[in-house]
Every structure is written in C-alpha cells, then in structure tokens.
Coordinates of C-alpha atoms in Angstrom, one line a residue:
M1 CA 54.7 97.1 118.2
A2 CA 55.4 100.9 118.9
H3 CA 55.2 102.2 122.7
K4 CA 52.2 104.5 123.8
L5 CA 54.4 107.2 123.5
A6 CA 56.0 106.7 120.6
G7 CA 56.3 110.0 118.5
T8 CA 54.6 111.7 121.4
P9 CA 56.7 115.2 122.2
V10 CA 58.6 114.3 126.0
Q11 CA 57.3 115.3 129.0
E12 CA 58.9 117.0 131.7
Q13 CA 59.7 114.0 133.8
D14 CA 61.9 112.1 131.4
I15 CA 64.0 115.4 130.6
I16 CA 67.9 115.2 132.3
D17 CA 69.5 117.0 134.6
V18 CA 72.3 118.6 133.2
Q19 CA 73.8 119.4 136.8
T20 CA 73.3 115.8 138.2
L21 CA 74.4 114.0 134.5
V22 CA 78.4 116.6 135.0
D23 CA 78.5 116.1 138.0
A24 CA 78.0 111.7 138.2
Y25 CA 81.1 112.5 135.5
F26 CA 83.6 114.0 137.5
D27 CA 82.4 112.1 141.1
N28 CA 81.6 108.6 139.9
A29 CA 84.6 106.3 138.5
P30 CA 83.9 102.4 137.2
D31 CA 84.1 99.5 140.0
I32 CA 86.9 97.6 138.5
T33 CA 85.3 94.3 139.3
D34 CA 82.8 94.3 136.6
P35 CA 83.3 94.1 133.4
T36 CA 80.2 96.2 132.1
Q37 CA 82.0 99.2 133.8
L38 CA 85.6 98.5 131.8
V39 CA 86.5 100.1 128.2
S40 CA 84.7 98.7 126.0
F41 CA 85.0 99.8 122.1
G42 CA 81.6 98.3 120.4
T43 CA 80.9 99.3 117.0
S44 CA 82.5 103.1 117.1
G45 CA 83.9 103.4 120.4
H46 CA 82.8 103.8 123.9
R47 CA 79.9 105.0 125.6
G48 CA 78.2 105.0 128.3
T49 CA 76.5 107.1 131.4
S50 CA 77.9 108.8 134.1
L51 CA 74.7 107.9 136.6
N52 CA 76.2 104.1 136.4
G53 CA 79.9 104.5 136.1
T54 CA 80.5 103.7 132.8
F55 CA 81.0 107.0 130.4
T56 CA 83.4 108.6 133.8
D57 CA 86.4 111.3 133.5
L58 CA 88.4 108.4 134.1
H59 CA 87.0 106.5 131.2
V60 CA 88.0 109.2 128.7
A61 CA 91.2 110.6 130.9
A62 CA 92.5 106.7 130.1
I63 CA 91.3 106.7 126.4
T64 CA 92.9 109.6 125.4
Q65 CA 95.8 108.7 127.1
A66 CA 96.3 105.4 125.0
I67 CA 95.6 106.8 122.5
C68 CA 98.4 109.0 123.3
D69 CA 100.7 106.4 123.9
G70 CA 99.5 103.9 120.3
R71 CA 99.2 106.4 117.4
G72 CA 102.7 106.6 116.8
Q73 CA 102.1 103.2 116.3
F74 CA 99.3 104.3 114.5
G75 CA 100.9 106.2 111.9
A76 CA 100.1 109.6 113.9
T77 CA 103.2 112.1 114.4
G78 CA 100.9 115.4 113.8
P79 CA 98.5 117.0 115.0
L80 CA 94.7 115.2 116.5
F81 CA 91.9 117.0 115.0
V82 CA 88.7 116.8 117.7
G83 CA 85.7 117.5 117.3
Q84 CA 82.1 117.1 120.3
D85 CA 78.6 117.0 119.6
T86 CA 76.2 118.3 121.3
H87 CA 75.2 115.7 124.5
A88 CA 75.5 116.4 127.8
L89 CA 79.2 114.3 128.6
S90 CA 80.4 116.1 125.4
Q91 CA 80.5 118.9 126.8
P92 CA 83.3 118.3 130.4
A93 CA 85.1 115.0 128.5
L94 CA 86.0 117.8 125.8
I95 CA 88.1 118.8 128.8
T96 CA 88.9 116.2 129.7
V97 CA 90.7 114.8 125.7
L98 CA 91.8 118.1 125.7
E99 CA 93.8 118.0 129.6
V100 CA 95.2 114.8 128.0
L101 CA 96.1 115.9 124.6
A102 CA 98.2 118.5 126.2
G103 CA 99.9 116.4 128.9
N104 CA 101.2 114.1 126.2
G105 CA 102.1 117.3 124.4
V106 CA 100.5 116.6 121.4
T107 CA 98.4 119.3 119.1
A108 CA 95.0 119.6 119.1
M109 CA 93.2 121.5 116.4
V110 CA 90.2 122.9 117.8
D111 CA 88.0 124.8 116.6
A112 CA 87.8 128.7 115.9
D113 CA 84.7 129.4 117.5
M114 CA 84.6 127.5 120.1
D115 CA 81.7 125.5 118.1
F116 CA 81.4 121.8 118.4
V117 CA 81.7 120.2 115.4
P118 CA 80.1 117.1 113.2
T119 CA 82.0 113.8 112.7
P120 CA 82.1 113.8 108.9
S121 CA 84.0 117.7 109.6
V122 CA 86.5 115.2 111.9
S123 CA 86.6 112.7 108.9
R124 CA 86.9 115.6 105.6
A125 CA 90.2 118.0 108.5
I126 CA 92.2 114.9 108.5
I127 CA 91.8 113.9 105.0
R128 CA 92.3 117.3 103.7
Y129 CA 95.3 118.6 106.4
N130 CA 96.9 115.2 105.7
E131 CA 96.6 115.7 101.8
S132 CA 99.6 118.2 102.5
H133 CA 101.9 117.2 105.1
D134 CA 104.2 115.0 106.2
H135 CA 103.7 113.9 109.9
K136 CA 100.0 112.8 109.8
A137 CA 96.3 113.7 111.8
D138 CA 94.1 111.1 113.0
G139 CA 91.5 112.3 115.5
I140 CA 89.0 111.9 118.9
V141 CA 85.3 112.1 118.2
I142 CA 83.1 112.9 121.4
T143 CA 79.9 111.4 120.6
P144 CA 77.3 108.5 121.6
S145 CA 75.9 108.9 117.8
H146 CA 71.8 109.0 118.7
N147 CA 72.2 107.7 122.5
P148 CA 69.4 109.1 124.6
P149 CA 70.3 112.7 126.2
D150 CA 72.2 111.0 128.9
N151 CA 75.0 109.4 127.6
G152 CA 78.1 109.8 125.9
G153 CA 81.3 108.7 123.9
I154 CA 84.5 108.9 122.2
K155 CA 85.6 106.8 119.4
Y156 CA 89.1 107.5 117.3
N157 CA 90.1 107.7 113.3
A158 CA 92.9 107.1 111.9
T159 CA 95.0 108.6 109.5
N160 CA 92.6 107.5 106.9
G161 CA 89.9 110.1 108.5
G162 CA 87.5 107.0 109.2
P163 CA 86.9 104.2 112.5
A164 CA 90.2 103.4 113.3
D165 CA 89.6 99.3 112.5
T166 CA 89.5 96.6 115.3
L167 CA 93.1 95.9 115.7
V168 CA 94.0 99.5 116.9
T169 CA 91.1 99.9 119.0
K170 CA 90.9 96.7 120.9
W171 CA 95.0 97.8 121.7
I172 CA 93.9 101.6 122.5
E173 CA 90.2 98.9 124.8
T174 CA 93.4 97.0 126.7
R175 CA 95.8 100.3 126.7
A176 CA 93.0 102.7 128.5
N177 CA 91.6 99.9 130.7
E178 CA 95.4 99.0 132.0
Y179 CA 95.1 103.2 133.3
V180 CA 91.5 102.3 134.4
R181 CA 92.8 100.0 137.1
A182 CA 96.3 100.9 138.0
Y183 CA 94.9 104.4 138.5
C184 CA 91.7 102.8 141.7
E185 CA 95.3 101.6 142.7
L186 CA 97.1 105.2 142.4
E187 CA 99.0 105.4 139.7
G188 CA 98.3 108.0 137.5
F189 CA 98.4 109.6 133.6
K190 CA 99.8 112.3 132.2
R191 CA 97.5 115.6 131.9
I192 CA 97.6 119.2 132.1
S193 CA 94.7 122.1 133.6
I194 CA 93.2 122.6 131.0
D195 CA 93.7 126.4 132.4
N196 CA 97.4 125.5 132.7
I197 CA 97.7 124.2 128.8
E198 CA 100.2 126.3 126.5
P199 CA 98.5 129.2 123.7
D200 CA 100.7 126.1 120.8
R201 CA 98.5 122.9 121.9
Q202 CA 95.3 123.9 120.9
V203 CA 95.5 125.6 117.3
P204 CA 92.0 127.7 116.2
Y205 CA 90.7 125.4 112.8
D206 CA 87.7 126.7 110.4
Y207 CA 86.4 122.6 110.1
K208 CA 82.7 124.2 109.4
G209 CA 84.1 127.3 106.7
L210 CA 85.9 124.5 105.3
Y211 CA 83.9 121.7 104.9
V212 CA 80.9 124.0 103.8
E213 CA 82.9 125.6 100.6
E214 CA 83.6 122.3 100.0
L215 CA 80.5 121.2 99.3
S216 CA 80.7 122.1 95.3
S217 CA 83.0 119.1 94.8
I218 CA 80.6 116.4 95.9
I219 CA 77.3 117.6 95.5
N220 CA 75.5 119.2 92.0
M221 CA 74.8 122.8 94.6
E222 CA 74.0 124.9 91.3
A223 CA 71.2 122.1 89.7
I224 CA 69.9 122.7 94.0
Q225 CA 70.6 126.4 93.5
S226 CA 68.7 126.3 90.6
A227 CA 65.1 124.4 90.9
K228 CA 65.5 125.6 95.0
P229 CA 63.4 123.2 96.3
K230 CA 61.8 123.6 99.4
V231 CA 63.4 122.1 102.1
L232 CA 63.1 121.6 105.7
V233 CA 65.7 120.2 107.9
N234 CA 65.4 118.7 111.8
A235 CA 68.7 119.6 112.9
L236 CA 67.9 118.0 115.9
G237 CA 69.8 120.0 118.8
G238 CA 73.1 118.6 117.4
S239 CA 76.5 119.2 115.9
G240 CA 76.1 121.0 112.4
L241 CA 72.7 123.6 114.2
G242 CA 75.4 126.2 113.1
Y243 CA 76.5 123.6 109.2
W244 CA 72.8 124.4 108.3
R245 CA 72.9 127.5 108.9
A246 CA 76.0 127.9 107.2
I247 CA 75.0 125.9 104.0
K248 CA 71.7 128.0 103.5
E249 CA 74.0 131.3 103.7
R250 CA 76.8 130.7 101.6
Y251 CA 73.8 128.6 99.3
N252 CA 71.1 130.5 98.8
L253 CA 69.3 128.1 99.7
N254 CA 65.2 128.1 100.1
M255 CA 65.1 126.7 103.7
D256 CA 63.6 126.2 107.2
I257 CA 65.2 124.7 109.5
I258 CA 64.2 123.5 113.1
N259 CA 65.4 122.3 116.6
D260 CA 68.8 124.2 115.8
E261 CA 69.1 125.4 118.5
Y262 CA 72.0 124.3 121.6
D263 CA 70.1 122.2 124.7
P264 CA 71.7 119.4 125.9
T265 CA 68.7 118.3 127.3
F266 CA 66.4 117.3 124.0
S267 CA 63.4 118.5 125.8
F268 CA 61.9 118.8 122.2
M269 CA 62.3 115.0 121.0
T270 CA 60.3 113.5 120.9
Y271 CA 59.9 109.8 121.9
D272 CA 60.9 106.5 119.6
H273 CA 59.5 103.5 118.8
D274 CA 60.4 101.5 122.2
G275 CA 59.1 105.2 124.7
K276 CA 63.1 106.2 125.0
V277 CA 64.0 109.6 123.6
R278 CA 66.4 108.6 121.2
M279 CA 67.6 111.0 118.5
D280 CA 67.9 108.5 115.5
C281 CA 66.7 110.4 112.5
S282 CA 65.9 107.5 110.6
S283 CA 63.7 106.6 113.4
E284 CA 59.3 107.6 112.4
Y285 CA 59.1 108.2 115.7
A286 CA 62.2 110.9 116.3
M287 CA 61.5 112.2 113.4
A288 CA 57.7 113.1 113.8
D289 CA 58.4 117.5 113.4
V290 CA 59.2 117.0 110.0
I291 CA 56.7 114.2 109.4
K292 CA 53.9 115.9 110.5
Q293 CA 54.7 118.6 108.5
I294 CA 56.2 117.1 104.8
G295 CA 53.2 118.8 103.2
N296 CA 54.7 122.0 103.7
Y297 CA 57.8 121.4 101.8
D298 CA 59.1 119.8 98.2
L299 CA 61.4 117.6 101.5
A300 CA 62.5 117.2 104.1
V301 CA 66.0 116.0 106.0
G302 CA 67.8 116.0 109.7
N303 CA 70.4 114.5 111.9
D304 CA 71.3 113.3 114.3
P305 CA 74.0 114.4 117.4
D306 CA 77.5 113.7 115.3
Y307 CA 75.3 114.7 112.1
D308 CA 76.7 110.7 110.4
R309 CA 73.5 109.6 109.4
Y310 CA 70.5 110.9 107.1
G311 CA 66.7 110.4 107.5
I312 CA 65.1 112.2 104.7
V313 CA 61.3 112.4 104.6
S314 CA 58.9 113.1 101.4
A315 CA 55.2 112.6 100.7
D316 CA 54.6 108.8 101.6
G317 CA 56.7 109.4 105.3
L318 CA 60.6 109.0 106.3
T319 CA 62.1 106.5 103.5
S320 CA 64.2 103.8 104.2
P321 CA 67.8 104.0 104.3
N322 CA 68.1 101.1 102.3
A323 CA 65.6 102.5 100.1
F324 CA 67.9 105.4 99.5
L325 CA 71.6 103.7 99.3
V326 CA 69.8 101.9 96.0
T327 CA 68.8 104.6 94.8
A328 CA 71.7 107.3 95.8
A329 CA 73.8 104.6 94.2
D330 CA 72.1 104.1 90.7
Y331 CA 71.7 108.4 90.8
L332 CA 75.7 108.8 91.6
F333 CA 76.6 106.1 89.3
T334 CA 74.8 108.0 86.1
T335 CA 75.7 111.0 86.8
R336 CA 79.4 111.3 88.3
G337 CA 80.5 109.3 85.2
W338 CA 82.9 106.7 88.4
K339 CA 84.6 103.7 86.3
D340 CA 85.7 100.9 88.0
K341 CA 84.5 101.8 91.5
G342 CA 81.9 99.5 93.5
V343 CA 79.6 100.2 96.0
G344 CA 79.7 99.5 99.6
K345 CA 77.1 97.3 101.5
T346 CA 76.9 96.0 105.0
V347 CA 76.4 92.1 106.2
V348 CA 72.9 93.0 106.9
C349 CA 71.7 96.1 104.0
T350 CA 68.6 94.8 101.4
T351 CA 69.6 92.4 98.9
M352 CA 68.7 94.5 96.0
I353 CA 71.4 96.8 96.1
D354 CA 73.1 92.9 94.7
K355 CA 70.1 93.0 92.4
W356 CA 70.8 96.6 90.9
A357 CA 74.4 96.1 91.0
A358 CA 73.9 93.1 88.3
V359 CA 73.0 94.6 85.8
K360 CA 74.6 97.0 86.3
D361 CA 77.8 95.5 85.7
I362 CA 78.8 97.2 89.3
P363 CA 80.9 94.8 92.0
V364 CA 79.5 94.3 95.2
Y365 CA 81.2 95.4 98.7
E366 CA 79.5 93.3 101.3
V367 CA 81.7 93.0 104.7
P368 CA 80.7 93.5 108.7
V369 CA 78.3 96.2 110.0
G370 CA 80.8 98.9 111.3
F371 CA 81.7 101.9 108.8
K372 CA 84.8 100.7 109.4
Y373 CA 85.2 98.6 107.1
F374 CA 84.0 100.5 104.2
S375 CA 86.7 103.5 105.8
S376 CA 89.3 102.1 103.5
L377 CA 88.1 101.4 100.0
L378 CA 86.4 104.9 100.4
F379 CA 89.6 105.9 100.7
D380 CA 91.4 104.4 97.9
G381 CA 88.8 105.1 95.7
E382 CA 87.6 101.8 95.7
I383 CA 84.2 102.0 95.9
G384 CA 81.4 105.3 94.9
I385 CA 79.4 105.0 97.6
G386 CA 79.6 102.8 101.7
G387 CA 76.8 102.1 103.1
E388 CA 74.9 100.8 106.0
E389 CA 71.2 100.0 106.5
S390 CA 71.0 102.0 109.9
A391 CA 71.2 105.6 107.7
G392 CA 75.2 105.3 107.5
A393 CA 76.9 106.4 104.7
S394 CA 79.2 108.5 102.2
F395 CA 80.1 109.1 98.9
L396 CA 83.8 109.8 96.2
K397 CA 83.7 113.3 95.3
K398 CA 82.7 114.5 91.8
D399 CA 86.1 113.9 90.2
G400 CA 86.1 110.0 92.1
T401 CA 88.4 110.4 95.3
V402 CA 88.4 110.7 98.7
W403 CA 85.9 113.0 100.8
T404 CA 85.0 111.6 104.1
T405 CA 85.2 107.8 105.3
D406 CA 83.5 108.4 107.8
K407 CA 79.5 108.7 107.5
D408 CA 78.3 112.0 106.7
G409 CA 75.0 112.5 107.2
M410 CA 75.1 115.7 105.7
V411 CA 76.3 115.4 102.4
M412 CA 73.6 112.3 101.7
A413 CA 70.8 115.1 103.2
L414 CA 71.6 117.2 100.1
L415 CA 72.8 114.7 97.4
A416 CA 68.5 114.2 98.4
M417 CA 68.3 117.3 97.5
E418 CA 70.3 117.1 94.8
M419 CA 68.3 114.1 93.2
Y420 CA 64.6 115.9 94.2
A421 CA 66.6 119.2 91.4
V422 CA 68.0 117.5 88.5
M423 CA 65.5 114.3 88.6
G424 CA 62.5 116.3 89.5
A425 CA 61.0 112.7 91.9
T426 CA 61.6 112.3 95.4
V427 CA 64.6 109.1 96.7
D428 CA 60.6 107.3 97.3
R429 CA 59.1 107.9 94.0
L430 CA 62.9 106.8 91.8
Y431 CA 63.4 103.9 94.0
N432 CA 59.4 103.0 93.0
N433 CA 61.4 102.9 89.8
I434 CA 64.3 100.8 90.3
I435 CA 62.6 97.9 92.2
E436 CA 59.8 97.4 89.4
G437 CA 60.6 93.6 88.4
C438 CA 62.2 92.8 91.0
G439 CA 60.2 92.6 93.4
D440 CA 59.3 94.6 96.1
P441 CA 61.0 93.6 99.6
R442 CA 59.9 94.2 103.1
F443 CA 62.9 94.1 105.2
G444 CA 62.8 94.8 109.8
R445 CA 65.0 94.2 112.9
I446 CA 63.8 92.8 116.0
D447 CA 65.4 91.9 119.2
A448 CA 65.5 88.6 121.4
A449 CA 66.8 88.6 125.2
C450 CA 69.8 86.6 125.2
T451 CA 72.3 85.6 128.3
K452 CA 75.7 87.0 128.3
A453 CA 76.9 83.2 127.6
A454 CA 74.7 83.3 124.2
K455 CA 75.9 86.4 123.6
A456 CA 79.8 85.2 123.3
K457 CA 78.1 81.9 121.6
L458 CA 76.1 83.8 118.2
K459 CA 79.5 85.6 117.9
Q460 CA 81.6 82.1 117.7
L461 CA 78.6 79.9 115.5
N462 CA 79.8 78.4 112.4
A463 CA 77.2 77.4 109.1
S464 CA 76.8 73.8 110.5
S465 CA 75.4 75.1 114.3
I466 CA 72.2 76.2 112.1
T467 CA 70.2 72.5 111.4
A468 CA 66.6 73.8 110.3
T469 CA 66.4 73.0 106.4
E470 CA 63.8 75.3 105.7
V471 CA 62.1 79.5 107.3
D472 CA 58.4 79.4 106.5
G473 CA 58.0 77.1 104.4
D474 CA 61.6 78.0 102.0
A475 CA 64.6 75.6 101.9
I476 CA 67.7 77.4 103.0
T477 CA 70.0 78.4 100.6
N478 CA 72.9 79.2 102.1
V479 CA 74.3 79.9 105.8
R480 CA 77.5 81.7 106.7
T481 CA 79.0 83.0 109.8
T482 CA 81.6 85.4 107.0
S483 CA 81.4 88.4 105.1
L484 CA 82.0 87.9 100.8
Y485 CA 84.0 90.8 100.7
K486 CA 87.2 89.5 102.6
D487 CA 85.8 87.0 104.2
M488 CA 85.8 89.1 107.5
P489 CA 83.5 87.0 110.0
I490 CA 80.4 88.6 111.3
D491 CA 79.3 88.4 114.6
G492 CA 77.1 86.3 114.4
V493 CA 75.2 84.2 111.8
R494 CA 73.7 85.2 108.4
V495 CA 70.8 82.4 107.0
E496 CA 69.7 82.7 102.8
T497 CA 66.3 82.1 101.1
E498 CA 65.3 82.2 98.2
T499 CA 63.2 84.3 98.5
G500 CA 64.2 86.1 101.7
W501 CA 67.3 86.2 104.7
F502 CA 67.9 87.1 107.9
V503 CA 70.6 87.6 110.0
A504 CA 72.1 86.9 114.2
R505 CA 74.4 89.1 115.6
P506 CA 75.2 90.0 119.4
S507 CA 73.4 93.6 121.0
G508 CA 77.4 95.5 121.8
T509 CA 75.7 96.9 125.2
E510 CA 72.7 94.7 126.1
D511 CA 71.5 91.3 126.6
L512 CA 69.9 90.6 123.4
Y513 CA 70.4 89.7 119.9
K514 CA 69.0 91.8 116.7
I515 CA 67.4 89.7 114.2
Y516 CA 67.9 91.4 110.7
G517 CA 65.9 90.0 108.4
E518 CA 64.4 90.6 104.2
S519 CA 61.5 88.8 102.4
Y520 CA 60.4 89.4 98.9
K521 CA 57.1 87.9 100.3
G522 CA 55.4 91.1 101.4
D523 CA 55.2 91.9 104.9
K524 CA 53.5 88.5 107.0
G525 CA 56.5 87.3 105.0
L526 CA 58.3 89.3 107.1
I527 CA 56.9 88.5 110.2
A528 CA 57.3 84.8 109.7
L529 CA 60.9 85.2 109.0
L530 CA 61.7 87.0 111.7
T531 CA 59.3 84.8 113.4
A532 CA 61.6 82.0 112.4
G533 CA 65.0 82.9 112.3
E534 CA 64.3 84.3 116.4
E535 CA 63.4 80.4 116.8
I536 CA 66.1 78.5 115.0
V537 CA 68.8 81.1 116.2
T538 CA 67.6 79.8 119.8
A539 CA 67.8 76.7 119.4
A540 CA 71.1 76.8 118.1
L541 CA 72.5 78.8 121.3
S542 CA 70.4 76.2 123.5
D543 CA 72.6 73.1 121.9
E544 CA 75.5 75.5 122.4
V545 CA 75.1 76.8 126.2

C-alpha cells in the first residue's frame, strides 16, 4: 500500500539543507570499525550520505586513488572522462576526484561549459575517443542515480564505456578501503589542491554538443520532426536538463520541458511510493507532475538525475519498463534490419521477452542484475538492445554498431517518440498488440526484512535449499541460482512455475531482501505468488541460518 504522501509535493521540513550536507562531506570521516561505513561497490558503484559517514571526501579520494592505481592494468593509459549529476554531494565530490586525478598525473576530460554530464554521455565519450586512439580512456561518473537528495555516489566505467565488471570493482573496493584505513593512521595519498592544478591536466570536452549531434545515428530524428508529436519532458532537475534544451533546439522538436532548473534540494519533487523523496522516473508517484498533465500531450517522458533511466507516460498512464523493453525490441528489430543479433534481459525481467523472441527466432541473453553484464554484449554487437526491469536500457546505432555500453535514458525516451511518430501509437497500444494471445502478465516486487546473516545466506543458496514443491497451487518446474547466459551467479534464487516466477535477492544497502515476481494469473495471482515466494524463501533461510 502506498504511503499517504505518495505523489504529493515535498513538504518544507523534508527539504535537505545543502550546506549541512556539504559541510558533513568534508568534516565527517568513516568509522573504520563499522563495515557499513567502508567503501562498498554495489550493483553500480559506491553510494551513501555524508550525514552518517558513508559518503565523504575520504571515500571519494580513496576510490579515485584506487582507480588511478589500477587503471593501467584495467587497460586505460589515456585520459579519464569525468561526469557528475545534480545531487548536492556530486559537486564537492567532483572537486575531490579532480584533485586526486591531478595528483596522480591523470588527465581529466571535463565539460567544456563546466556543466553537468550524464552517465550515457560519459559512456558515449569513452567509446568515441577509444575508436580513434591507441591509449584507451576510461571514466568516472559521480552519481547515486535516483536515490534521495542527501545521497552521493561514484562509479567507474571501463575502456569499453560500460560499468566495470565485478572483478575490477572488487579490486577498487579492496584497494580503496586500504587507503581509508591508512588515512586514519595518518598515511595519505596523492592529491593536488584544485587551485593548483595545471591547466593541461583538465581538458575541456564538448560532451553535450557531440552527443546531441550524433543522435541522428541512433534515432530516426527525421520521423519525429515530420510527425511533430507534442511531448512533455520532465527533466527532473537532472544532469541532462541542458541536453533536452539542446535537443529541442537542434532538431526543432515540439516539446515542453519542466523541472529543468538546477535545484540540488529537488524541492519540486513529489513523494515516492514509500513517502521518501526519490527521483525515480519509473515511479508513477515521482512522475506525478507529468501524469496529471498528459491530457495536453501525445506522450511524456522523464529521466532520473544521471539520465541512465527513463519514464514513458501516455494517456494510459506510466508504461512499465518491462512492457517498454519488449515493445522497443520488437520495433527495433523490425525497423533496423539487424541480423544475427539477440536481445539482453536480466534475470528479473518479464518472460514476455522470451515469448516474443521465440516467435521471432531471436536469441535471448539472460544475465544477472546489473547493466555491466550487457556492456560487452553491446560493445561486440551481439545484442541489439539490452534492458533491465528498473527502466535502464540502451541499444545499437542504426548501422548495428555500438552507441553506449551504459544505460541511456535519453535515447530510450527519444525512441518512444520515434515509435509514436512512425507507428502512430503509444507504447502501451503497441505492447497490447504483442501480448495478444500470449497472456497478460502482472509484475511486482516486495521487500522483506531480514538479518545481515540471512542476506549473506541468500546469496549462497543452492537450488536444493528450496524444498517447496508448489507456489500458489502451481507445481514448481525449475529452481536455479545462476543466469541462463554463462551460468553466472544471480546472488539469490529463481523459482519458476508454468504460470509465473519469482526471484529473491538481498538488498545491497539495507537489511532486507527483494522478491520480484511475474504472474500470468492476474493481479490476485501476482499477490499470491509474491506472498508464497516470501514464505518459501523465509523457510529456506530459517533452515540455513
């Protein structure tokens, strides 16, 4: 059940104090005896808040120093592209990153206009640079994604432009924590004050101009220009707000843009489903501003603060990421003429992708949760599109070559416009045509509280740990703890029946685990499946701990 404040404007008492947050970033230091305050790379980088000592100057400096130490063995000997979003902590963290990079003699590619740089623009820049240079570049993006305004985050992108793989991030995490502990023993690392950095160590780069100009290589901009759909863009105060203005001007598009001013408090937001302030463009509550205005537009789109996620709204409401992924794949494989390419999905994505792909004779690459698993598949052109249930996706250019190897919320939003322009229908109408005759699945997720020990056990469960034989009256047909592609651990368990499935995975940041589920038995069937799933996992964990 949604919180009573969900979808309503943020109240004054819940608006962050930016100065307090920034002061804490420099003044607070992690307690090295508390594991929760050490560097921890989750699905996508290290995240935390300065208020409790989990994201501070020391964390960012140690992570950046670790990256400098290891980037050579990761294959990066050229410059490093730096991006940052509009969270309040991203600005002081940017200074920290630049100071440590300079101290290590690493050239930082910074925005020519000193503007914000979205995640997909960094990925695109790395790929663009490495196509014509022998000394390969990598990147750092300073962002906690859609997390609350008091959060900060930092992640490392490898030479292929995508999120670094687990082996690399584990190396960085371990090395960074060595620096955190050493610093607390009065040993430091290489760093130059921002005022003393030599000019040649910070090279201006036209992130926005190049990205916007290249959009016609991946999106049918001519079709959008011709059809002139009326579009509302919710910039959500994020790092791509200037990009949407440039896109509108460059391509003369019929769009209105809201929430396109820098406001690190995100005071314009509406509360999310749980009463928290979260800039999640895939949430109907966070997107309440555009949903209530959709009657004046053909469609609406939105992005989160680092612009790696998307939200698509039509007269039918907010489109589910699962529905958009299936529909986008169908449209792209129909219009792009791709040959010998597959579609990528995570282990918690809808099985409608599998059903669609089976009819089209297109291979499906099912990977664990995390876009890093799609990076090499996109880079090598093995998949045409890869996407997550959490509204993150990217796809290839028209000619079948790589665009980005990280999530790109802007091209997904533009793709929705292209689909409307070419097909004359919204995503929801197109999706309904695809599912006709295949069943109409219901997808959902619940969170269940558990101990740290139980979380650790969940990651290590074997299929034999699930002793149940049925879910909501349906026989269990398969239990697995690895992905179908390359048999990689999914850090949890997946249980399947003929009419649905559920996946249980531990949270990376909280003492709970998440149960994702999909049922072809309607809304009641989904509730029953998720409820039964929680009981089954709880029983398995009680036997294990």
